[in-house]
CSV table of C-alpha atoms and ligand atoms in Angstrom, one decimal:
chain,number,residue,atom,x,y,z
Z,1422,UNK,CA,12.2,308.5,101.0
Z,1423,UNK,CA,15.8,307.0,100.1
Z,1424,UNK,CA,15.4,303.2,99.2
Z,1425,UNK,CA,17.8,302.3,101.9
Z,1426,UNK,CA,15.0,304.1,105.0
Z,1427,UNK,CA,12.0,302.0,102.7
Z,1428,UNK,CA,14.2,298.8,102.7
Z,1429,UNK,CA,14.1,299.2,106.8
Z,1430,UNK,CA,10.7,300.0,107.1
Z,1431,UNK,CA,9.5,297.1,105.7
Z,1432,UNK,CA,7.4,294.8,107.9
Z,1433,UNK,CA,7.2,297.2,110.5
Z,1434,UNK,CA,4.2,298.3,112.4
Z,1435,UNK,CA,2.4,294.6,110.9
Z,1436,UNK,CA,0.7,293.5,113.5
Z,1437,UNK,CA,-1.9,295.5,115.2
Z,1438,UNK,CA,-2.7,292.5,117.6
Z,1439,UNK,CA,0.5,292.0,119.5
Z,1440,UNK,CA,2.5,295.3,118.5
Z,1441,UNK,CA,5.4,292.8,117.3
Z,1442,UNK,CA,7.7,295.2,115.7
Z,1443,UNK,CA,9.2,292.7,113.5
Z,1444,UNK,CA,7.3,290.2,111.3
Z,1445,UNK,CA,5.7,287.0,113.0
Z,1446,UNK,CA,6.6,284.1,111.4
Z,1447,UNK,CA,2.6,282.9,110.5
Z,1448,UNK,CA,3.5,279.3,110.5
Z,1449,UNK,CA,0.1,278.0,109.4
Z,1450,UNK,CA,-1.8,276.5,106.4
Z,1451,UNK,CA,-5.4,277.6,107.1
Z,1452,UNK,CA,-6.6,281.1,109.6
Z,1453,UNK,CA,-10.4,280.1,111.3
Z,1454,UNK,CA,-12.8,282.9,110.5
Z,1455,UNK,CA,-14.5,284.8,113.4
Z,1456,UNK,CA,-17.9,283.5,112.6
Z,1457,UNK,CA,-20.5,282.7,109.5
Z,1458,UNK,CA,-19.9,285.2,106.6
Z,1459,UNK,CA,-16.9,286.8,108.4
Z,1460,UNK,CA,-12.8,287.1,107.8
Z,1461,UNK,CA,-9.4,287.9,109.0
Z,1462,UNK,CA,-8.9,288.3,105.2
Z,1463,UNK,CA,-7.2,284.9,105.2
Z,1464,UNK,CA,-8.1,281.6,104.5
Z,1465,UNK,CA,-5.7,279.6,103.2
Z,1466,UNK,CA,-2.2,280.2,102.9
Z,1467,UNK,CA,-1.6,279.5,99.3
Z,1468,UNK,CA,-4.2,282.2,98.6
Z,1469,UNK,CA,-2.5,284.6,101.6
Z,1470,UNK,CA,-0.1,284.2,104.4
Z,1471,UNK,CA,0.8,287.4,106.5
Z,1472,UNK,CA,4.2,286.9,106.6
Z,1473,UNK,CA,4.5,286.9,102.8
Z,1474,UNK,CA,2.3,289.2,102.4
Z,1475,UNK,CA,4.6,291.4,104.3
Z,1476,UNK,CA,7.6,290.4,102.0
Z,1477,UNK,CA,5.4,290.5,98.7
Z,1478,UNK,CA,3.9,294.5,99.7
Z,1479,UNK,CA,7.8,295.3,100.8
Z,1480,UNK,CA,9.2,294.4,97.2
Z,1481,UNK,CA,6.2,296.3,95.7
Z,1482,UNK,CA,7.3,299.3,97.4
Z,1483,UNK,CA,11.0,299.1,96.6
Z,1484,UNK,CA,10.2,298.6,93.1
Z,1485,UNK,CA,7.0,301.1,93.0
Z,1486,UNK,CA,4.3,298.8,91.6
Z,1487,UNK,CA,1.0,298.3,92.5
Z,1488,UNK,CA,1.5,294.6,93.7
Z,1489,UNK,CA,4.1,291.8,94.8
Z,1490,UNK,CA,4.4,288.2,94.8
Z,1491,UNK,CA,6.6,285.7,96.7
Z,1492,UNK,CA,7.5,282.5,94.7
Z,1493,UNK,CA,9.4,279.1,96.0
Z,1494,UNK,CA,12.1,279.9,93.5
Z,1495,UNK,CA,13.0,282.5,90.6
Z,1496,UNK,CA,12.1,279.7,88.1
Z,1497,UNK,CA,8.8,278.9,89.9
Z,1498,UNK,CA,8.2,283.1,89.1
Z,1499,UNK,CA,9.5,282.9,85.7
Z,1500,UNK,CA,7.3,280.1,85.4
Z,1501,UNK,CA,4.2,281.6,86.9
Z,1502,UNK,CA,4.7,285.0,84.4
Z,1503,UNK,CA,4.8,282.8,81.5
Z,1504,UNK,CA,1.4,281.3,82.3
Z,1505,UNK,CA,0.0,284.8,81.3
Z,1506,UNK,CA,1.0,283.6,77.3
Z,1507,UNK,CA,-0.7,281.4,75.4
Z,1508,UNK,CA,0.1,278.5,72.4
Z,1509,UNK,CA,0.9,280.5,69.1
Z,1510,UNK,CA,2.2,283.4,71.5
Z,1511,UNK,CA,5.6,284.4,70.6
Z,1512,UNK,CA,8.2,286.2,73.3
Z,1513,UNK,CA,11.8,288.1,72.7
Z,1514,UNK,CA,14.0,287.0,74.8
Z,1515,UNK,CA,17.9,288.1,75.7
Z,1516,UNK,CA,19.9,286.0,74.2
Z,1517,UNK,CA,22.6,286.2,77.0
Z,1518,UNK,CA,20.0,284.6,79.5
Z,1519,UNK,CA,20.4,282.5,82.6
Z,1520,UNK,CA,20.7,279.0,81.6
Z,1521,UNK,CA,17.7,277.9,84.0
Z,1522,UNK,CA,15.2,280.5,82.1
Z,1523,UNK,CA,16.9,279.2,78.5
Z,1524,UNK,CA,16.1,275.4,79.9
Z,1525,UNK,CA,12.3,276.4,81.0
Z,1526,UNK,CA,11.6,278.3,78.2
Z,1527,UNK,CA,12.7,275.8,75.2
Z,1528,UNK,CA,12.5,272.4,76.8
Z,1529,UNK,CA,9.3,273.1,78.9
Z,1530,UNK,CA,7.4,276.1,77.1
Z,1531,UNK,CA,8.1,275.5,73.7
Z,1532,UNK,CA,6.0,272.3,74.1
Z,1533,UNK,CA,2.7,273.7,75.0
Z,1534,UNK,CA,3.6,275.9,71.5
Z,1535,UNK,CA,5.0,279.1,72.7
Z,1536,UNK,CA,8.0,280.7,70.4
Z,1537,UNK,CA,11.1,282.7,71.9
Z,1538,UNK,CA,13.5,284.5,69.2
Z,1539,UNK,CA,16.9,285.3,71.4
Z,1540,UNK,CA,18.5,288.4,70.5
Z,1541,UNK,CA,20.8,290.7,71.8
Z,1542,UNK,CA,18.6,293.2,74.0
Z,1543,UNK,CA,21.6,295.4,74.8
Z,1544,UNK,CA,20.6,296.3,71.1
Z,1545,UNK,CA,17.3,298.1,70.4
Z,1546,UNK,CA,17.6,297.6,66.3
Z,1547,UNK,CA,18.1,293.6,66.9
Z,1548,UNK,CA,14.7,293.4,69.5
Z,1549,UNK,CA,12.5,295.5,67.2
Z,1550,UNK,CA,14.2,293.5,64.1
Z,1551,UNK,CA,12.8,290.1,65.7
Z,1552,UNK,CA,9.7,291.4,66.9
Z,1553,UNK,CA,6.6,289.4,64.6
Z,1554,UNK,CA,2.6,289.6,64.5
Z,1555,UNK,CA,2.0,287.3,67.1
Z,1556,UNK,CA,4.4,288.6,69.7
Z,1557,UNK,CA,3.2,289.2,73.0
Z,1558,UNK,CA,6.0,290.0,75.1
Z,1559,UNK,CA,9.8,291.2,75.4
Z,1560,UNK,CA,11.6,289.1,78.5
Z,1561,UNK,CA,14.7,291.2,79.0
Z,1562,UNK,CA,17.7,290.6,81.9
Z,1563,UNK,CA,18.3,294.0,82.7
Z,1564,UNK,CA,21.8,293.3,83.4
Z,1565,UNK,CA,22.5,290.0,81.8
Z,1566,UNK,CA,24.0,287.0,83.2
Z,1567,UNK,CA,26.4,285.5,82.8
Z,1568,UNK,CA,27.9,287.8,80.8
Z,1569,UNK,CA,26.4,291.3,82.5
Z,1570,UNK,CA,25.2,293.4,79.3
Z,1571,UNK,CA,23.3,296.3,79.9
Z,1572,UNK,CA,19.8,296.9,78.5
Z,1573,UNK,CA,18.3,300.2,77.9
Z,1574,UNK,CA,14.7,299.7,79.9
Z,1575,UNK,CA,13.2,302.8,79.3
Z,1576,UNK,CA,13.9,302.5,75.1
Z,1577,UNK,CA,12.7,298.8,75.4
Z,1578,UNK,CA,9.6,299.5,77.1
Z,1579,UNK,CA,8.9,302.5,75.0
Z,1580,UNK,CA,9.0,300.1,72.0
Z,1581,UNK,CA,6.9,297.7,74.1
Z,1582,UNK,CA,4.3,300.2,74.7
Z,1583,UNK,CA,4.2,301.6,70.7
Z,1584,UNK,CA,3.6,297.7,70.0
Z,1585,UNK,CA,1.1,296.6,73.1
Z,1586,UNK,CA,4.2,294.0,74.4
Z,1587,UNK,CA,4.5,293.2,77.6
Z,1588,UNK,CA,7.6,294.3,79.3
Z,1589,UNK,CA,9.1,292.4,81.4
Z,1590,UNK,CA,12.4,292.5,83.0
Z,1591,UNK,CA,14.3,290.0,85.1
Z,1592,UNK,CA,16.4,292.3,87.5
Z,1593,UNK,CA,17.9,290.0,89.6
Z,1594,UNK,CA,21.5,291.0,89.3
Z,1595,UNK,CA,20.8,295.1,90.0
Z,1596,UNK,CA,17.4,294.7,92.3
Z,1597,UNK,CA,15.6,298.1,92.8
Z,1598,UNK,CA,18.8,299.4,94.5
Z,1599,UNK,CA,20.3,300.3,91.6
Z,1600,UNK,CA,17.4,300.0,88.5
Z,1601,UNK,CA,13.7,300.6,89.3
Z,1602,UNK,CA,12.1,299.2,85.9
Z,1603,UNK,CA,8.8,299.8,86.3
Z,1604,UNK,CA,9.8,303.5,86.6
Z,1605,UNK,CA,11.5,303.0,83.1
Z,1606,UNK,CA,7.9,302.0,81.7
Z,1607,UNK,CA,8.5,298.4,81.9
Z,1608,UNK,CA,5.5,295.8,83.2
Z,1609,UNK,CA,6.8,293.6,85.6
Z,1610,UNK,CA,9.5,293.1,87.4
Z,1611,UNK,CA,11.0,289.4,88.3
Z,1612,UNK,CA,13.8,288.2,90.4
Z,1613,UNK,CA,15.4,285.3,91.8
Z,1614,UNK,CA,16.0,286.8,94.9
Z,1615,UNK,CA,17.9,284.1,96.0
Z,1616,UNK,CA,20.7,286.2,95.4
Z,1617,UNK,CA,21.4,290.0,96.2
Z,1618,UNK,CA,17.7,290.7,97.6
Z,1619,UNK,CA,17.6,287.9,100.2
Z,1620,UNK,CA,21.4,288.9,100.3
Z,1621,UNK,CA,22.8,286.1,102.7
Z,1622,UNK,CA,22.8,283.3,100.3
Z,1623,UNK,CA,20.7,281.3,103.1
Z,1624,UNK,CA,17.1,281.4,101.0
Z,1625,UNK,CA,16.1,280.1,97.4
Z,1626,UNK,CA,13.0,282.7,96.5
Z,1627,UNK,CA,11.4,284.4,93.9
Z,1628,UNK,CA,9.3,287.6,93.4
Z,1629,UNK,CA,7.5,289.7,91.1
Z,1630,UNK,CA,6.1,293.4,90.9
Z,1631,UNK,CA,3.1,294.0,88.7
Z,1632,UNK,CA,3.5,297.8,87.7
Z,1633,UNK,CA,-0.8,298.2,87.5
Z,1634,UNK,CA,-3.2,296.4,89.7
Z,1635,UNK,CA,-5.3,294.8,86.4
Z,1636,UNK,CA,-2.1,292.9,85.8
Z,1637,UNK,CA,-1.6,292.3,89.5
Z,1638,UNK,CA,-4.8,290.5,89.3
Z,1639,UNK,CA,-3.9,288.5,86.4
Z,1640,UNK,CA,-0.5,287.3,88.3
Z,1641,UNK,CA,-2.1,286.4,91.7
Z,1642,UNK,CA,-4.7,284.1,89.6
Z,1643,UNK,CA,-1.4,282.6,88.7
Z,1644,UNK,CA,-0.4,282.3,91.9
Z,1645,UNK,CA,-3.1,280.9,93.8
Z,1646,UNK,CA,-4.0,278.6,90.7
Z,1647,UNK,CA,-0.5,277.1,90.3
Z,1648,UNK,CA,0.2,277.8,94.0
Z,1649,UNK,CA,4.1,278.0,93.7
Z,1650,UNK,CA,4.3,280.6,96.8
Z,1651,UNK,CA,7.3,280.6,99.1
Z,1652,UNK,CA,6.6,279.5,102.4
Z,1653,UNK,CA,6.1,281.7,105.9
Z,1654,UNK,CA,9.7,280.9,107.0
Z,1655,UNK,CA,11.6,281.7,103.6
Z,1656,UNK,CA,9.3,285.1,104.0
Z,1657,UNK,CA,11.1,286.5,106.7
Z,1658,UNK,CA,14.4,288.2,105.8
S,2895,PLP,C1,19.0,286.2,86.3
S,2895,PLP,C2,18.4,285.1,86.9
S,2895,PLP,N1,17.1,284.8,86.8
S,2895,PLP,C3,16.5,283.8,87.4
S,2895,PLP,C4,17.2,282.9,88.2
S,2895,PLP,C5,16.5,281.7,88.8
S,2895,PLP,O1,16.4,281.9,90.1
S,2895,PLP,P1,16.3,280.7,91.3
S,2895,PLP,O2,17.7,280.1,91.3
S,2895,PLP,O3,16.0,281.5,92.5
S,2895,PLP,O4,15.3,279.8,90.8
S,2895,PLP,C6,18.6,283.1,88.3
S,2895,PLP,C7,19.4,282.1,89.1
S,2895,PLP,O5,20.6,282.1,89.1
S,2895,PLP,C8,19.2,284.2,87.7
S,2895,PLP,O6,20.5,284.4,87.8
């Protein structure tokens, strides 16, 4: 199916109780269970909210992975991924990175003792150059802002995958429109898609795509733990 037909399709058909063709806005923090022992499959809507939900299984489609997740902001994603590293963990980072990510990871990470080398990731010699025993994890920008180099994903994650890195690729500025990572080999996929995938510049939001569902359940302990989600309203666009 051509991405454009998925894009469209997302969110329809939701809800089996009303026949709503779009997607109710769930404005709600906690769903009653039926009765003792049974559930709607919601609780509680940091652990689940049907409109996100609806958001999170749209961008897992788009970007083929096995699982999506709806942050308040890119940096609250960015921030949630990097919860999967601990102290003495070392990442490789683009050097040519958005300024928020730079701030997050050396004035807020680099406290708790992880290590980021920057290099230039449009360059496969300089990432595998910088790469050291206790690295855990290549954080690329596939197309890098601000000044929009191009990284090859499928080498990258190739070398990721020879070394048992994470791969992870922040492709906000292309979204799956143009550049499906995961189908490169990479890991994850993160965006701040408070720019081209909510499109109208009306929503600050983040996601992420887990490419296998063992990660996918490594990212939604995140996610309920930390509970950075993006609300029911921000979910609907
Ligand atoms: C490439 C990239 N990643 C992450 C972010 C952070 O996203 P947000 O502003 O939604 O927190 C931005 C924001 O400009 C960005 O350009």
């Amino acid at each position: 199916m051509h991405i454009s037909t998925e894009a469209v399709q997302i969110g329809l058909d939701w809800d089996s109780r009303t026949g709503a063709v779009t997607v109710p806005i769930y404005q709600t923090a906690t769903f009653r269970h039926p009765g003792l022992g049974q559930s709607t499959g919601y609780d509680y809507s940091r652990s689940g909210n049907p409109t996100r939900q609806a958001l999170e299984e749209g961008i897992a489609r788009l970007d083929g992975g096995a699982r999506g997740f709806a942050y308040a902001s890119g940096m609250a994603a960015i921030t949630n991924l990097l919860l999967l590293f601990q102290r003495g963990d070392h990442l490789v980072v683009t050097e040519d990175l958005y300024g928020g990510t730079y701030r997050l990871f050396e004035q807020i990470f680099h406290q708790y003792g992880l290590e980021f080398t920057y290099v230039d990731t449009s360059s496969l010699d300089e990432v595998a150059a910088a790469l050291k025993p206790n690295t855990k994890a290549l954080f690329v920008e596939s197309l890098t802002n601000p000044l929009l180099k191009v990284a090859d994903i499928k080498a990258l994650s190739n070398l990721c995958r020879e070394r048992q890195l994470l791969c992870i690729v922040d492709n906000t500025f292309l979204t799956p429109y143009l550049l499906r990572p995961l189908d490169l080999g990479a890991d994850i996929t993160v965006y701040s898609a408070s720019k081209y995938l909510a499109g109208h510049n009306d929503t600050i939001a983040g996601l992420v795509v887990a490419k296998d569902q063992q990660l996918a359940e490594r990212i939604y302990f995140l996610q309920n733990s930390v509970g950075a989600v993006l609300g029911p309203q921000d979910s609907c666009w």
